Tab-separated table of C-alpha atoms in Angstrom:
chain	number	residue	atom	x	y	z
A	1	UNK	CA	0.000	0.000	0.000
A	2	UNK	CA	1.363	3.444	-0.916
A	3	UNK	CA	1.522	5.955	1.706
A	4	UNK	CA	-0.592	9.264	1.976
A	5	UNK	CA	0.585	11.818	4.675
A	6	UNK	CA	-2.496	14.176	5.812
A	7	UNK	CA	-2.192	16.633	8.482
A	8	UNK	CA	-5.317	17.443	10.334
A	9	UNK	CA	-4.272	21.738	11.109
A	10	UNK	CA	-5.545	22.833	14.368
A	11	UNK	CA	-7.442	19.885	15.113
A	12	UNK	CA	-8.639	20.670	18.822
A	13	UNK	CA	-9.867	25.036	17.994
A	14	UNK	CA	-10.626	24.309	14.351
A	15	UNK	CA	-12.878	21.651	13.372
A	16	UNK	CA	-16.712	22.677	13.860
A	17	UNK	CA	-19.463	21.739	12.699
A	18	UNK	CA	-18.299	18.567	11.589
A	19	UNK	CA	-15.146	19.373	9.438
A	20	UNK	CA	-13.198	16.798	11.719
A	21	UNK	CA	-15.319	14.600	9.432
A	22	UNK	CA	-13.427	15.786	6.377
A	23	UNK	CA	-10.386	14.010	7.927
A	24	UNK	CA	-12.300	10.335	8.183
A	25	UNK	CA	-13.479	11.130	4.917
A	26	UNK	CA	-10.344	11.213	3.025
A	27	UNK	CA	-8.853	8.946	5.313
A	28	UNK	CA	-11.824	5.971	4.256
A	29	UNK	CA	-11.776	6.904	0.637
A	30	UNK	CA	-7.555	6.621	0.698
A	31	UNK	CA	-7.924	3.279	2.164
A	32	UNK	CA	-10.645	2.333	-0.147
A	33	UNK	CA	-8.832	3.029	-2.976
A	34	UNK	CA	-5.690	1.119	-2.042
A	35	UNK	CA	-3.289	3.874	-0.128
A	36	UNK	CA	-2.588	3.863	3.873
A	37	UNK	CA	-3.125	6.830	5.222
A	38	UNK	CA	-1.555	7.904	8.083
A	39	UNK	CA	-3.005	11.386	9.699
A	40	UNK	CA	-1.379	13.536	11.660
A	41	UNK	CA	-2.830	16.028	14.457
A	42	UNK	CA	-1.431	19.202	14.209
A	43	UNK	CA	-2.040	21.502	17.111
A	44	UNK	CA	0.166	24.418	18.576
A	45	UNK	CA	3.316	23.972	19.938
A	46	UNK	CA	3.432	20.250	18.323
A	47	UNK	CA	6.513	19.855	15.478
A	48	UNK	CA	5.174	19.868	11.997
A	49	UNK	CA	5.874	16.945	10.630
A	50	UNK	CA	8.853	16.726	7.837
A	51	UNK	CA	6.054	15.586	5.166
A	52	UNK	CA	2.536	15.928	4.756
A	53	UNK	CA	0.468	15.094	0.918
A	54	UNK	CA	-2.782	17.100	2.066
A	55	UNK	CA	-4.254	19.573	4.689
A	56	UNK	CA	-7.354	19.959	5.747
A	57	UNK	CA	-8.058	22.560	8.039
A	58	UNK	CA	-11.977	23.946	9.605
A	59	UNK	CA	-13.744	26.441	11.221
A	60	UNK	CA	-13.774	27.702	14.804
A	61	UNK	CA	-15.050	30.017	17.322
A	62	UNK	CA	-13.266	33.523	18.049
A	63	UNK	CA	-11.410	32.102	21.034
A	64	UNK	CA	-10.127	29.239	18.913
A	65	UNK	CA	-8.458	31.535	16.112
A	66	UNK	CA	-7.099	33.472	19.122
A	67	UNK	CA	-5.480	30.554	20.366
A	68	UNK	CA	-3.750	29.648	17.343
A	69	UNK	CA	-3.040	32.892	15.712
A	70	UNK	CA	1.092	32.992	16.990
A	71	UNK	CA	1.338	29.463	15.151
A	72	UNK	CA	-0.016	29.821	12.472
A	73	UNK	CA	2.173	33.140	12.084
A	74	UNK	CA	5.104	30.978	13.169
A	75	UNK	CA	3.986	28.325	10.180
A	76	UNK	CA	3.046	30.874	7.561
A	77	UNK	CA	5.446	30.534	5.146
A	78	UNK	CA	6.170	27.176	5.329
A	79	UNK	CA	2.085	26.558	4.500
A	80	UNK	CA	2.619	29.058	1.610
A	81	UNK	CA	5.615	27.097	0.240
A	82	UNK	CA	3.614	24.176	0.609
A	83	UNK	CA	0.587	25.729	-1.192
A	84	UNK	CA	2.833	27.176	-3.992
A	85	UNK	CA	4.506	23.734	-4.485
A	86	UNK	CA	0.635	22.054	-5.491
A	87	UNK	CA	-0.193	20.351	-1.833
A	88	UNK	CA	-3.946	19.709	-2.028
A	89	UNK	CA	-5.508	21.847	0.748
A	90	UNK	CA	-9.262	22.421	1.947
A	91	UNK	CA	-9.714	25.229	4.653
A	92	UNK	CA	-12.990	25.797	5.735
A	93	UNK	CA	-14.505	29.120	7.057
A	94	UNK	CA	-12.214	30.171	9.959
A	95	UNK	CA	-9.325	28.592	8.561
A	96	UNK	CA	-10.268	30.330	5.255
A	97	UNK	CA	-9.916	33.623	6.652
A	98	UNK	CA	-7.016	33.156	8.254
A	99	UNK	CA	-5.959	32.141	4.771
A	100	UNK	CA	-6.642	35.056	3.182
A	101	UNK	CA	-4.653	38.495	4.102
A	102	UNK	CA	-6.338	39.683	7.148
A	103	UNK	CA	-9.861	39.655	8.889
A	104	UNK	CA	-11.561	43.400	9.962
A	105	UNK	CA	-13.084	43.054	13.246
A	106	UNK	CA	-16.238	45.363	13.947
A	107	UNK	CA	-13.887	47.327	16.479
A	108	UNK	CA	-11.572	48.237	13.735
A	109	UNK	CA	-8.731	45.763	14.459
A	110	UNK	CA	-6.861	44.157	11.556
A	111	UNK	CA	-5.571	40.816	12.148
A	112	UNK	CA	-3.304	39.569	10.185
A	113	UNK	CA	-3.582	36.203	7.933
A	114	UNK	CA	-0.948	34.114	6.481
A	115	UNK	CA	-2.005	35.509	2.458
A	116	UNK	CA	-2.288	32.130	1.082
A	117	UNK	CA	-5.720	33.786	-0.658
A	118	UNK	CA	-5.715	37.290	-1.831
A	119	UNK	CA	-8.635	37.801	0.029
A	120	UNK	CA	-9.849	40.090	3.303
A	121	UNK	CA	-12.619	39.333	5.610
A	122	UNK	CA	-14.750	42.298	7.865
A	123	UNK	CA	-16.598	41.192	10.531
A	124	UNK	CA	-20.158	42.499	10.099
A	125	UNK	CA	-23.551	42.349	12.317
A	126	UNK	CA	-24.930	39.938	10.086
A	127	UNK	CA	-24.823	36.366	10.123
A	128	UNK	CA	-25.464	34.274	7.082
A	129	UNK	CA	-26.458	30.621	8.300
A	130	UNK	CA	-28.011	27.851	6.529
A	131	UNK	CA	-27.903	25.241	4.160
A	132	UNK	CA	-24.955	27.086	0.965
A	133	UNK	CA	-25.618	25.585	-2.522
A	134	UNK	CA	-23.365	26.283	-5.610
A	135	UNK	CA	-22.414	25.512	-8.658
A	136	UNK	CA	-18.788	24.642	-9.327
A	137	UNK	CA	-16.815	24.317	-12.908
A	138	UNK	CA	-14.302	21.295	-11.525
A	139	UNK	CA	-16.973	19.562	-8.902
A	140	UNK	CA	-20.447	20.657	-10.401
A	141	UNK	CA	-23.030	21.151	-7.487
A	142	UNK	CA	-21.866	21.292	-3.816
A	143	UNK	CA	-23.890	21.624	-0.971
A	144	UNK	CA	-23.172	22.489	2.724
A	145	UNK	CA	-23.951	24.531	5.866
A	146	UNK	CA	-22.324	27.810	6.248
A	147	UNK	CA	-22.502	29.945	9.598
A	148	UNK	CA	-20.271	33.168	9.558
A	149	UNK	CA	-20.752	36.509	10.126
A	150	UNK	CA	-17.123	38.068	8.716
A	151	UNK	CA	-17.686	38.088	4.705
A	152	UNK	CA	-14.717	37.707	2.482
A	153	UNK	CA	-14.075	39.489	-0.461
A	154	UNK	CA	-11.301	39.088	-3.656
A	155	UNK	CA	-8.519	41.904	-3.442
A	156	UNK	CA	-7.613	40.530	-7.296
A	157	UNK	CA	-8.582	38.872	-9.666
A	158	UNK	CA	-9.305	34.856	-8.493
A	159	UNK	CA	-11.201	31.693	-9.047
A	160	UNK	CA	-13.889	31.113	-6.764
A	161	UNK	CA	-15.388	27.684	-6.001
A	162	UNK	CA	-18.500	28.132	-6.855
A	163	UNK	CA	-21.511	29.883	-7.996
A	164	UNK	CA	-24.049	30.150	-4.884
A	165	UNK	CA	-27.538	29.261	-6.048
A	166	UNK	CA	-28.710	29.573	-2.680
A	167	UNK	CA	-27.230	31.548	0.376
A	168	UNK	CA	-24.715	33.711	0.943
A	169	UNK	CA	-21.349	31.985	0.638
A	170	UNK	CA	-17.945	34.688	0.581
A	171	UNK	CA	-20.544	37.698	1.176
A	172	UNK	CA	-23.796	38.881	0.688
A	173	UNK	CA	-23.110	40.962	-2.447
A	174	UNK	CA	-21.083	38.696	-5.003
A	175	UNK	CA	-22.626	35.490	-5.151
A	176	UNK	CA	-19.977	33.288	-5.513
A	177	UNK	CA	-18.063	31.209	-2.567
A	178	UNK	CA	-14.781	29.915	-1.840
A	179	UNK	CA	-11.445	30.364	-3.520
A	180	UNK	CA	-9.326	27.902	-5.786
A	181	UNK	CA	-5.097	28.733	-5.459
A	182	UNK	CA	-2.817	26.335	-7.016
A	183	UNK	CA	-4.333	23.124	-5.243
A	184	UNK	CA	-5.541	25.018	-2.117
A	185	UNK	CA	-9.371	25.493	-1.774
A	186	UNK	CA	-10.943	28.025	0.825
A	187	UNK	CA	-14.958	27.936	1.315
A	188	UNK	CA	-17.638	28.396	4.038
A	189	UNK	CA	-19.276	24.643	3.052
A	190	UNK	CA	-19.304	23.155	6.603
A	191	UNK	CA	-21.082	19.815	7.006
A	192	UNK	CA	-18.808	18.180	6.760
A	193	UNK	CA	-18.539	19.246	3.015
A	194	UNK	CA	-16.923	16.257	1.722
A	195	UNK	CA	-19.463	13.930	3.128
A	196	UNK	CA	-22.159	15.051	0.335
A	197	UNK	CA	-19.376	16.106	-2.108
A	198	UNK	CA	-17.178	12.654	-2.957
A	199	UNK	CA	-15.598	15.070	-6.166
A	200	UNK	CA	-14.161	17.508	-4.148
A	201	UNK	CA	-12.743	14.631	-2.004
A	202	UNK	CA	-11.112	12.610	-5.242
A	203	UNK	CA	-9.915	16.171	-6.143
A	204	UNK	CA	-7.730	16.393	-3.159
A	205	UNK	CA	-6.712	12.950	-3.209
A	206	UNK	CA	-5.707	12.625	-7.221
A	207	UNK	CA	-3.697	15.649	-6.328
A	208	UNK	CA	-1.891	14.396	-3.283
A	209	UNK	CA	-1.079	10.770	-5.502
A	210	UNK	CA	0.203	13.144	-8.337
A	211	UNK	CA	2.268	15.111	-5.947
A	212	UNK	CA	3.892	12.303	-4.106
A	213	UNK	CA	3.804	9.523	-6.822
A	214	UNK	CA	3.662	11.725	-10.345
A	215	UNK	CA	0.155	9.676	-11.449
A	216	UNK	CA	-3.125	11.386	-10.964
A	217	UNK	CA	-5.682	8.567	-12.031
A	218	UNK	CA	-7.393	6.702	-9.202
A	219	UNK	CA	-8.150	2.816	-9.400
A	220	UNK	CA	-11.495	2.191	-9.473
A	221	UNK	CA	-13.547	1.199	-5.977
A	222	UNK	CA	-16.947	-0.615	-6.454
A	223	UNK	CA	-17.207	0.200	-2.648
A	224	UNK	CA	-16.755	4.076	-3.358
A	225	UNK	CA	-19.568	4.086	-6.216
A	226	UNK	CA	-22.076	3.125	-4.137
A	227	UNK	CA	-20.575	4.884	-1.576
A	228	UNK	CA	-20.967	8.362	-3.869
A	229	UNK	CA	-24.254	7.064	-5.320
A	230	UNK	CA	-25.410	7.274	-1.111
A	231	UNK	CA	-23.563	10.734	-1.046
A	232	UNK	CA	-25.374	12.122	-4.878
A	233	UNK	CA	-28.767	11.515	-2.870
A	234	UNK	CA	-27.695	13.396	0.447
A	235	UNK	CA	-26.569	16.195	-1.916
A	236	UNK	CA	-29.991	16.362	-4.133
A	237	UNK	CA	-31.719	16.463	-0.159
A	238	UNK	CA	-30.080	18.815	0.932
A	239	UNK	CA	-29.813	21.133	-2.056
A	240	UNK	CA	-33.543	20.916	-1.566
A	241	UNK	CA	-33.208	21.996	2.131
A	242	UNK	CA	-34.985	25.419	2.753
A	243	UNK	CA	-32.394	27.774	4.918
């Protein structure tokens, strides 16, 4: 079996509303399609381990970005080179901003991201909640829960993830959610997302076997297509869902 290194970022302050999930998810699907994964559980003050294949990172609470803001400072450029270089990455809402180039609080404050995304989030009064469905070029429709109040917005030109055919997604105004850099993907889809979602999943796994192993096709899993067949159904549900 060939080896697949994921690292789990900020496991115990960033993984709500089920995005710990993404990290079984990719971890059954690996196994499923013949690889051994072996996950690691970054949190700070732990050593980063010499080499990872994916990241997955979630969303948190106020007090959980608080308590990892100095490490992920500390770990900033060593994510970007690792971004840069084509490591498959999902961060979802709170680790999305962080992403990005800074967050606004409603005070005034500025605090400071690691600029994987050019993108800026400002906190605002408003909370957009509820089932997020969108339309994406590489994954066609995804469906999730998002629950944030900050709203992120493009400094440049970029690629979002999706279309939003119903919510809010990066803001109230634009319509679209999520960001696509290199291999790294940033979006509010909590649920977890991959659960619903089994492209976006393959996406980050063909790209982890391509960086590691130079081959991007994935043997086929009878388990897996009934497996997604399950997951199609949960998506058309939910899609339904009102917010």
């Amino acid at each position: 079996m060939r080896r697949i290194d994921v690292l789990s970022l900020y496991t115990n302050d960033m993984s709500f509303y089920g995005d710990m999930g993404n990290v079984l998810i990719v971890s059954k699907r690996l196994s499923f399609y013949g690889f051994e994964p072996v996950v690691h559980f970054y949190n700070p003050g732990d050593s980063f381990p010499d080499h990872v294949d994916m990241i997955l990172g979630g969303g948190g609470q106020d007090s959980g970005q608080k308590n990892i803001f100095d490490d992920l400072q500390m770990r900033g450029e060593k994510l970007r080179q690792l971004s840069t270089q084509g490591v498959p990455m999902l961060m979802i809402c709170g680790m999305y901003q962080l992403f990005g180039k800074y967050f606004l609080t409603n005070s005034g404050k500025k605090i400071p991201g690691i600029s994987v995304f050019d993108v800026y989030t400002e906190a605002t009064s408003d909370r957009l909640i509820g089932n997020l469905v969108e339309e994406s070029e590489l994954f066609g429709r995804l469906v999730g829960f998002e629950n944030h109040a900050g709203q992120t917005y493009f400094s440049s030109p970029l690629t979002p993830l999706g279309k939003v055919t119903s919510g809010g997604g990066n803001n109230s105004k634009d319509g679209i959610d999520g960001v696509i850099v290199n291999n790294t993907i940033g979006t509010y889809l909590h649920g977890p997302v991959l659960s619903k979602n089994p492209k976006l999943a393959d996406f980050l796994i063909r790209k982890a076997q391509l960086e590691r192993y130079g081959e991007e096709q994935l043997p086929s899993s009878p388990v897996l297509r009934r497996i997604d067949e399950l997951a199609a159904k949960g998506n058309e549900v939910a899609s339904r869902r009102p917010r």
